[in-house]
Short mmCIF file of N, CA and C in Angstrom, two decimals:
data_model
loop_
_atom_site.label_atom_id
_atom_site.label_comp_id
_atom_site.label_asym_id
_atom_site.label_seq_id
_atom_site.Cartn_x
_atom_site.Cartn_y
_atom_site.Cartn_z
N MET Z 275 30.04 13.08 34.26
CA MET Z 275 28.84 12.54 34.89
C MET Z 275 28.07 13.71 35.51
N ASN Z 276 26.76 13.76 35.26
CA ASN Z 276 25.97 14.85 35.83
C ASN Z 276 25.28 14.40 37.11
N SER Z 277 24.53 15.33 37.72
CA SER Z 277 23.92 15.00 39.02
C SER Z 277 22.89 13.88 38.90
N THR Z 278 22.20 13.78 37.76
CA THR Z 278 21.21 12.72 37.62
C THR Z 278 21.87 11.36 37.57
N THR Z 279 22.98 11.23 36.86
CA THR Z 279 23.66 9.94 36.84
C THR Z 279 24.28 9.64 38.20
N ASN Z 280 24.71 10.67 38.92
CA ASN Z 280 25.18 10.45 40.30
C ASN Z 280 24.05 9.93 41.18
N ASP Z 281 22.81 10.33 40.86
CA ASP Z 281 21.66 9.84 41.62
C ASP Z 281 21.56 8.32 41.54
N GLY Z 282 21.96 7.73 40.42
CA GLY Z 282 21.91 6.28 40.28
C GLY Z 282 22.72 5.59 41.36
N GLU Z 283 23.93 6.06 41.58
CA GLU Z 283 24.77 5.49 42.64
C GLU Z 283 24.13 5.71 44.01
N LYS Z 284 23.62 6.90 44.25
CA LYS Z 284 22.99 7.20 45.54
C LYS Z 284 21.77 6.31 45.78
N MET Z 285 20.95 6.12 44.72
CA MET Z 285 19.74 5.29 44.88
C MET Z 285 20.10 3.84 45.18
N GLU Z 286 21.11 3.31 44.50
CA GLU Z 286 21.53 1.93 44.76
C GLU Z 286 22.04 1.78 46.19
N LYS Z 287 22.90 2.69 46.61
CA LYS Z 287 23.44 2.60 47.97
C LYS Z 287 22.34 2.73 49.01
N GLN Z 288 21.37 3.63 48.78
CA GLN Z 288 20.27 3.79 49.73
C GLN Z 288 19.40 2.54 49.77
N MET Z 289 19.15 1.94 48.61
CA MET Z 289 18.35 0.70 48.58
C MET Z 289 19.04 -0.38 49.41
N TRP Z 290 20.35 -0.52 49.24
CA TRP Z 290 21.09 -1.52 50.03
C TRP Z 290 21.02 -1.21 51.52
N GLU Z 291 21.13 0.07 51.89
CA GLU Z 291 21.04 0.44 53.31
C GLU Z 291 19.66 0.11 53.86
N ASP Z 292 18.62 0.39 53.08
CA ASP Z 292 17.25 0.08 53.53
C ASP Z 292 17.05 -1.43 53.67
N ILE Z 293 17.60 -2.21 52.74
CA ILE Z 293 17.50 -3.67 52.84
C ILE Z 293 18.25 -4.17 54.07
N LYS Z 294 19.45 -3.66 54.27
CA LYS Z 294 20.26 -4.07 55.43
C LYS Z 294 19.54 -3.75 56.74
N ALA Z 295 18.88 -2.57 56.79
CA ALA Z 295 18.17 -2.14 58.00
C ALA Z 295 16.77 -2.77 58.12
N LYS Z 296 16.38 -3.56 57.09
CA LYS Z 296 15.06 -4.18 57.04
C LYS Z 296 13.94 -3.13 57.12
N ASN Z 297 14.17 -2.02 56.43
CA ASN Z 297 13.20 -0.93 56.34
C ASN Z 297 12.27 -1.23 55.16
N TRP Z 298 11.34 -2.17 55.38
CA TRP Z 298 10.52 -2.69 54.29
C TRP Z 298 9.61 -1.66 53.67
N ASN Z 299 9.11 -0.70 54.46
CA ASN Z 299 8.26 0.35 53.87
C ASN Z 299 9.04 1.16 52.85
N ALA Z 300 10.27 1.52 53.18
CA ALA Z 300 11.10 2.29 52.24
C ALA Z 300 11.43 1.46 51.01
N VAL Z 301 11.77 0.19 51.20
CA VAL Z 301 12.11 -0.67 50.07
C VAL Z 301 10.91 -0.81 49.14
N GLU Z 302 9.76 -1.18 49.70
CA GLU Z 302 8.57 -1.40 48.87
C GLU Z 302 8.13 -0.13 48.15
N SER Z 303 8.28 1.02 48.79
CA SER Z 303 7.85 2.27 48.16
C SER Z 303 8.69 2.63 46.94
N LYS Z 304 9.89 2.07 46.83
CA LYS Z 304 10.79 2.38 45.71
C LYS Z 304 10.69 1.38 44.57
N ILE Z 305 10.02 0.26 44.77
CA ILE Z 305 9.96 -0.78 43.74
C ILE Z 305 8.68 -0.60 42.92
N ALA Z 306 8.85 -0.40 41.62
CA ALA Z 306 7.72 -0.17 40.71
C ALA Z 306 6.83 -1.41 40.62
N GLU Z 307 5.56 -1.18 40.32
CA GLU Z 307 4.60 -2.28 40.18
C GLU Z 307 5.04 -3.28 39.11
N GLY Z 308 5.61 -2.82 38.01
CA GLY Z 308 6.02 -3.71 36.92
C GLY Z 308 7.45 -4.20 37.02
N PHE Z 309 8.05 -4.08 38.20
CA PHE Z 309 9.44 -4.47 38.43
C PHE Z 309 9.71 -5.91 37.99
N GLN Z 310 10.91 -6.11 37.42
CA GLN Z 310 11.39 -7.46 37.12
C GLN Z 310 12.86 -7.55 37.50
N SER Z 311 13.27 -8.74 37.92
CA SER Z 311 14.68 -8.99 38.20
C SER Z 311 15.07 -10.32 37.58
N VAL Z 312 16.37 -10.49 37.44
CA VAL Z 312 16.89 -11.77 36.98
C VAL Z 312 18.07 -12.15 37.87
N HIS Z 313 18.09 -13.41 38.25
CA HIS Z 313 19.13 -13.99 39.10
C HIS Z 313 19.58 -15.28 38.43
N PRO Z 314 20.70 -15.86 38.86
CA PRO Z 314 21.12 -17.13 38.25
C PRO Z 314 20.07 -18.24 38.32
N ASP Z 315 19.15 -18.16 39.29
CA ASP Z 315 18.12 -19.19 39.41
C ASP Z 315 16.82 -18.82 38.70
N GLY Z 316 16.79 -17.69 37.99
CA GLY Z 316 15.61 -17.33 37.21
C GLY Z 316 15.14 -15.90 37.43
N ALA Z 317 14.01 -15.60 36.81
CA ALA Z 317 13.43 -14.25 36.86
C ALA Z 317 12.43 -14.14 38.01
N ARG Z 318 12.23 -12.90 38.46
CA ARG Z 318 11.28 -12.62 39.54
C ARG Z 318 10.47 -11.37 39.19
N ASP Z 319 9.23 -11.35 39.68
CA ASP Z 319 8.43 -10.14 39.60
C ASP Z 319 8.57 -9.39 40.93
N ARG Z 320 7.81 -8.33 41.09
CA ARG Z 320 7.92 -7.49 42.29
C ARG Z 320 7.68 -8.31 43.56
N ALA Z 321 6.60 -9.08 43.59
CA ALA Z 321 6.26 -9.85 44.80
C ALA Z 321 7.33 -10.89 45.12
N SER Z 322 7.83 -11.57 44.11
CA SER Z 322 8.87 -12.59 44.33
C SER Z 322 10.17 -11.95 44.80
N GLU Z 323 10.50 -10.78 44.25
CA GLU Z 323 11.72 -10.08 44.68
C GLU Z 323 11.59 -9.64 46.13
N MET Z 324 10.42 -9.11 46.52
CA MET Z 324 10.23 -8.70 47.91
C MET Z 324 10.34 -9.90 48.85
N SER Z 325 9.81 -11.03 48.45
CA SER Z 325 9.92 -12.24 49.27
C SER Z 325 11.39 -12.62 49.45
N LEU Z 326 12.16 -12.58 48.37
CA LEU Z 326 13.59 -12.88 48.45
C LEU Z 326 14.30 -11.89 49.37
N ILE Z 327 14.06 -10.60 49.16
CA ILE Z 327 14.73 -9.55 49.93
C ILE Z 327 14.41 -9.68 51.42
N LYS Z 328 13.16 -9.99 51.75
CA LYS Z 328 12.77 -10.08 53.16
C LYS Z 328 13.42 -11.27 53.87
N ASN Z 329 13.90 -12.25 53.12
CA ASN Z 329 14.62 -13.38 53.71
C ASN Z 329 16.13 -13.19 53.69
N LEU Z 330 16.56 -12.00 53.30
CA LEU Z 330 17.98 -11.70 53.15
C LEU Z 330 18.51 -10.99 54.39
N ASN Z 331 19.63 -11.46 54.89
CA ASN Z 331 20.34 -10.77 55.96
C ASN Z 331 21.63 -10.24 55.37
N VAL Z 332 21.83 -8.93 55.48
CA VAL Z 332 22.96 -8.25 54.85
C VAL Z 332 23.94 -7.78 55.91
N GLY Z 333 25.22 -8.07 55.67
CA GLY Z 333 26.29 -7.59 56.54
C GLY Z 333 27.08 -6.49 55.84
N ARG Z 334 28.39 -6.63 55.85
CA ARG Z 334 29.30 -5.64 55.25
C ARG Z 334 29.07 -5.55 53.75
N ILE Z 335 29.08 -4.30 53.23
CA ILE Z 335 28.87 -4.05 51.80
C ILE Z 335 30.04 -3.21 51.28
N GLU Z 336 30.60 -3.62 50.14
CA GLU Z 336 31.62 -2.83 49.45
C GLU Z 336 31.22 -2.68 47.99
N PHE Z 337 31.18 -1.43 47.52
CA PHE Z 337 30.83 -1.12 46.13
C PHE Z 337 32.08 -0.71 45.37
N ASN Z 338 32.10 -1.00 44.06
CA ASN Z 338 33.17 -0.55 43.17
C ASN Z 338 32.61 -0.33 41.77
N ASP Z 339 33.33 0.46 41.01
CA ASP Z 339 33.09 0.61 39.56
C ASP Z 339 31.67 1.00 39.19
N PHE Z 340 31.10 1.98 39.89
CA PHE Z 340 29.78 2.47 39.51
C PHE Z 340 29.85 3.14 38.15
N ARG Z 341 28.85 2.83 37.30
CA ARG Z 341 28.66 3.51 36.03
C ARG Z 341 27.17 3.77 35.89
N SER Z 342 26.82 5.00 35.57
CA SER Z 342 25.42 5.35 35.37
C SER Z 342 25.27 6.10 34.06
N THR Z 343 24.22 5.77 33.32
CA THR Z 343 23.90 6.47 32.08
C THR Z 343 22.41 6.78 32.06
N MET Z 344 22.08 7.88 31.41
CA MET Z 344 20.68 8.27 31.25
C MET Z 344 20.16 7.79 29.91
N SER Z 345 18.90 7.37 29.91
CA SER Z 345 18.18 7.03 28.69
C SER Z 345 16.75 7.51 28.89
N GLY Z 346 16.44 8.69 28.39
CA GLY Z 346 15.12 9.28 28.63
C GLY Z 346 14.93 9.55 30.11
N ASP Z 347 13.85 9.02 30.68
CA ASP Z 347 13.55 9.18 32.11
C ASP Z 347 14.13 8.06 32.95
N ASN Z 348 15.06 7.30 32.38
CA ASN Z 348 15.65 6.16 33.08
C ASN Z 348 17.12 6.40 33.36
N VAL Z 349 17.58 5.91 34.48
CA VAL Z 349 19.02 5.87 34.74
C VAL Z 349 19.40 4.39 34.89
N VAL Z 350 20.39 3.99 34.11
CA VAL Z 350 20.89 2.61 34.12
C VAL Z 350 22.17 2.61 34.94
N VAL Z 351 22.23 1.75 35.94
CA VAL Z 351 23.35 1.73 36.88
C VAL Z 351 23.99 0.34 36.87
N THR Z 352 25.30 0.29 36.66
CA THR Z 352 26.03 -0.96 36.81
C THR Z 352 27.11 -0.76 37.86
N TYR Z 353 27.45 -1.83 38.55
CA TYR Z 353 28.47 -1.75 39.58
C TYR Z 353 28.91 -3.15 39.99
N MET Z 354 30.01 -3.19 40.70
CA MET Z 354 30.48 -4.42 41.33
C MET Z 354 30.19 -4.30 42.82
N ILE Z 355 29.79 -5.40 43.42
CA ILE Z 355 29.49 -5.39 44.85
C ILE Z 355 30.06 -6.64 45.50
N SER Z 356 30.61 -6.44 46.67
CA SER Z 356 31.01 -7.54 47.55
C SER Z 356 30.18 -7.35 48.81
N VAL Z 357 29.34 -8.32 49.10
CA VAL Z 357 28.41 -8.15 50.22
C VAL Z 357 28.26 -9.46 50.98
N GLN Z 358 28.19 -9.34 52.30
CA GLN Z 358 27.89 -10.50 53.13
C GLN Z 358 26.38 -10.67 53.13
N GLU Z 359 25.91 -11.74 52.47
CA GLU Z 359 24.48 -12.00 52.36
C GLU Z 359 24.19 -13.41 52.85
N THR Z 360 23.13 -13.53 53.62
CA THR Z 360 22.63 -14.83 54.05
C THR Z 360 21.15 -14.89 53.72
N ILE Z 361 20.74 -15.94 53.01
CA ILE Z 361 19.33 -16.18 52.73
C ILE Z 361 18.95 -17.40 53.54
N ASP Z 362 17.94 -17.21 54.42
CA ASP Z 362 17.59 -18.23 55.41
C ASP Z 362 18.87 -18.53 56.20
N ILE Z 363 19.46 -19.71 56.09
CA ILE Z 363 20.71 -19.98 56.82
C ILE Z 363 21.88 -20.15 55.86
N GLU Z 364 21.66 -19.93 54.58
CA GLU Z 364 22.68 -20.16 53.54
C GLU Z 364 23.49 -18.89 53.28
N GLN Z 365 24.81 -18.95 53.55
CA GLN Z 365 25.71 -17.82 53.27
C GLN Z 365 26.05 -17.81 51.78
N LEU Z 366 25.84 -16.67 51.12
CA LEU Z 366 26.17 -16.55 49.71
C LEU Z 366 27.63 -16.16 49.54
N PRO Z 367 28.21 -16.44 48.37
CA PRO Z 367 29.61 -16.05 48.12
C PRO Z 367 29.78 -14.54 48.27
N THR Z 368 30.94 -14.13 48.82
CA THR Z 368 31.19 -12.70 49.04
C THR Z 368 32.12 -12.10 48.00
N LYS Z 369 32.56 -12.89 47.02
CA LYS Z 369 33.44 -12.32 46.00
C LYS Z 369 32.68 -11.26 45.21
N PRO Z 370 33.38 -10.25 44.70
CA PRO Z 370 32.71 -9.19 43.95
C PRO Z 370 31.97 -9.75 42.73
N THR Z 371 30.73 -9.31 42.57
CA THR Z 371 29.92 -9.73 41.42
C THR Z 371 29.23 -8.51 40.82
N PRO Z 372 28.94 -8.59 39.51
CA PRO Z 372 28.29 -7.45 38.85
C PRO Z 372 26.79 -7.40 39.15
N ARG Z 373 26.29 -6.18 39.20
CA ARG Z 373 24.86 -5.93 39.34
C ARG Z 373 24.46 -4.85 38.34
N LEU Z 374 23.20 -4.85 37.95
CA LEU Z 374 22.65 -3.85 37.06
C LEU Z 374 21.27 -3.48 37.55
N SER Z 375 20.98 -2.19 37.61
CA SER Z 375 19.64 -1.72 37.97
C SER Z 375 19.20 -0.65 36.99
N VAL Z 376 17.89 -0.55 36.82
CA VAL Z 376 17.30 0.54 36.05
C VAL Z 376 16.29 1.23 36.95
N TRP Z 377 16.42 2.55 37.03
CA TRP Z 377 15.51 3.40 37.81
C TRP Z 377 14.78 4.32 36.84
N LYS Z 378 13.47 4.49 37.03
CA LYS Z 378 12.65 5.34 36.17
C LYS Z 378 12.10 6.50 36.99
N LYS Z 379 12.25 7.70 36.43
CA LYS Z 379 11.73 8.88 37.10
C LYS Z 379 10.29 9.10 36.68
N GLY Z 380 9.41 9.17 37.66
CA GLY Z 380 7.99 9.42 37.41
C GLY Z 380 7.50 10.57 38.27
N ALA Z 381 6.21 10.80 38.25
CA ALA Z 381 5.61 11.90 39.01
C ALA Z 381 5.88 11.77 40.51
N GLY Z 382 5.97 10.53 41.00
CA GLY Z 382 6.20 10.30 42.42
C GLY Z 382 7.66 10.13 42.80
N GLY Z 383 8.57 10.37 41.86
CA GLY Z 383 9.99 10.21 42.14
C GLY Z 383 10.56 9.00 41.41
N TRP Z 384 11.73 8.58 41.83
CA TRP Z 384 12.43 7.47 41.19
C TRP Z 384 11.87 6.14 41.64
N GLN Z 385 11.70 5.21 40.69
CA GLN Z 385 11.22 3.86 40.98
C GLN Z 385 12.20 2.85 40.39
N TRP Z 386 12.47 1.81 41.15
CA TRP Z 386 13.35 0.71 40.71
C TRP Z 386 12.52 -0.18 39.81
N ILE Z 387 12.88 -0.30 38.53
CA ILE Z 387 12.06 -1.07 37.60
C ILE Z 387 12.71 -2.38 37.15
N CYS Z 388 14.03 -2.50 37.34
CA CYS Z 388 14.72 -3.69 36.84
C CYS Z 388 16.02 -3.89 37.62
N HIS Z 389 16.37 -5.15 37.88
CA HIS Z 389 17.63 -5.45 38.56
C HIS Z 389 18.15 -6.80 38.07
N ALA Z 390 19.46 -6.86 37.84
CA ALA Z 390 20.13 -8.12 37.51
C ALA Z 390 21.18 -8.38 38.57
N ASN Z 391 21.09 -9.55 39.20
CA ASN Z 391 22.01 -9.97 40.25
C ASN Z 391 22.70 -11.24 39.74
N LEU Z 392 24.00 -11.15 39.52
CA LEU Z 392 24.73 -12.28 38.94
C LEU Z 392 25.45 -13.12 39.99
N ASN Z 393 25.11 -12.92 41.27
CA ASN Z 393 25.68 -13.72 42.35
C ASN Z 393 24.87 -15.01 42.49
N PRO Z 394 25.51 -16.18 42.39
CA PRO Z 394 24.75 -17.44 42.47
C PRO Z 394 24.00 -17.58 43.80
N ILE Z 395 22.76 -18.02 43.72
CA ILE Z 395 21.95 -18.31 44.90
C ILE Z 395 21.93 -19.83 45.06
N PRO Z 396 22.41 -20.33 46.21
CA PRO Z 396 22.47 -21.79 46.40
C PRO Z 396 21.09 -22.44 46.38
#
């Protein structure tokens, strides 16, 4: 694994820390305009994802099994995460679930362009 693929793990962990700290300026600055995500309840664009994230309260986070690969100017990151998440007043399951993100390197730095969250949202 080279330093660029290691960046994938660092970017994911930093994004989670920013979400946990409710550092919305940092979060929004990293999400690309054409961002898309998919969750068990459907797909989201950038605005819908930000709305979801802003209603999220994050507690303890545990990461496992990071894998990052390069494809051109993109780094694809997969991992398992166990996280205490509450949306509004609904506690989500904390069992480890897979996640996938794609980050694209551009003139302004790395941008989050895609995310798959396989943790069921009640």
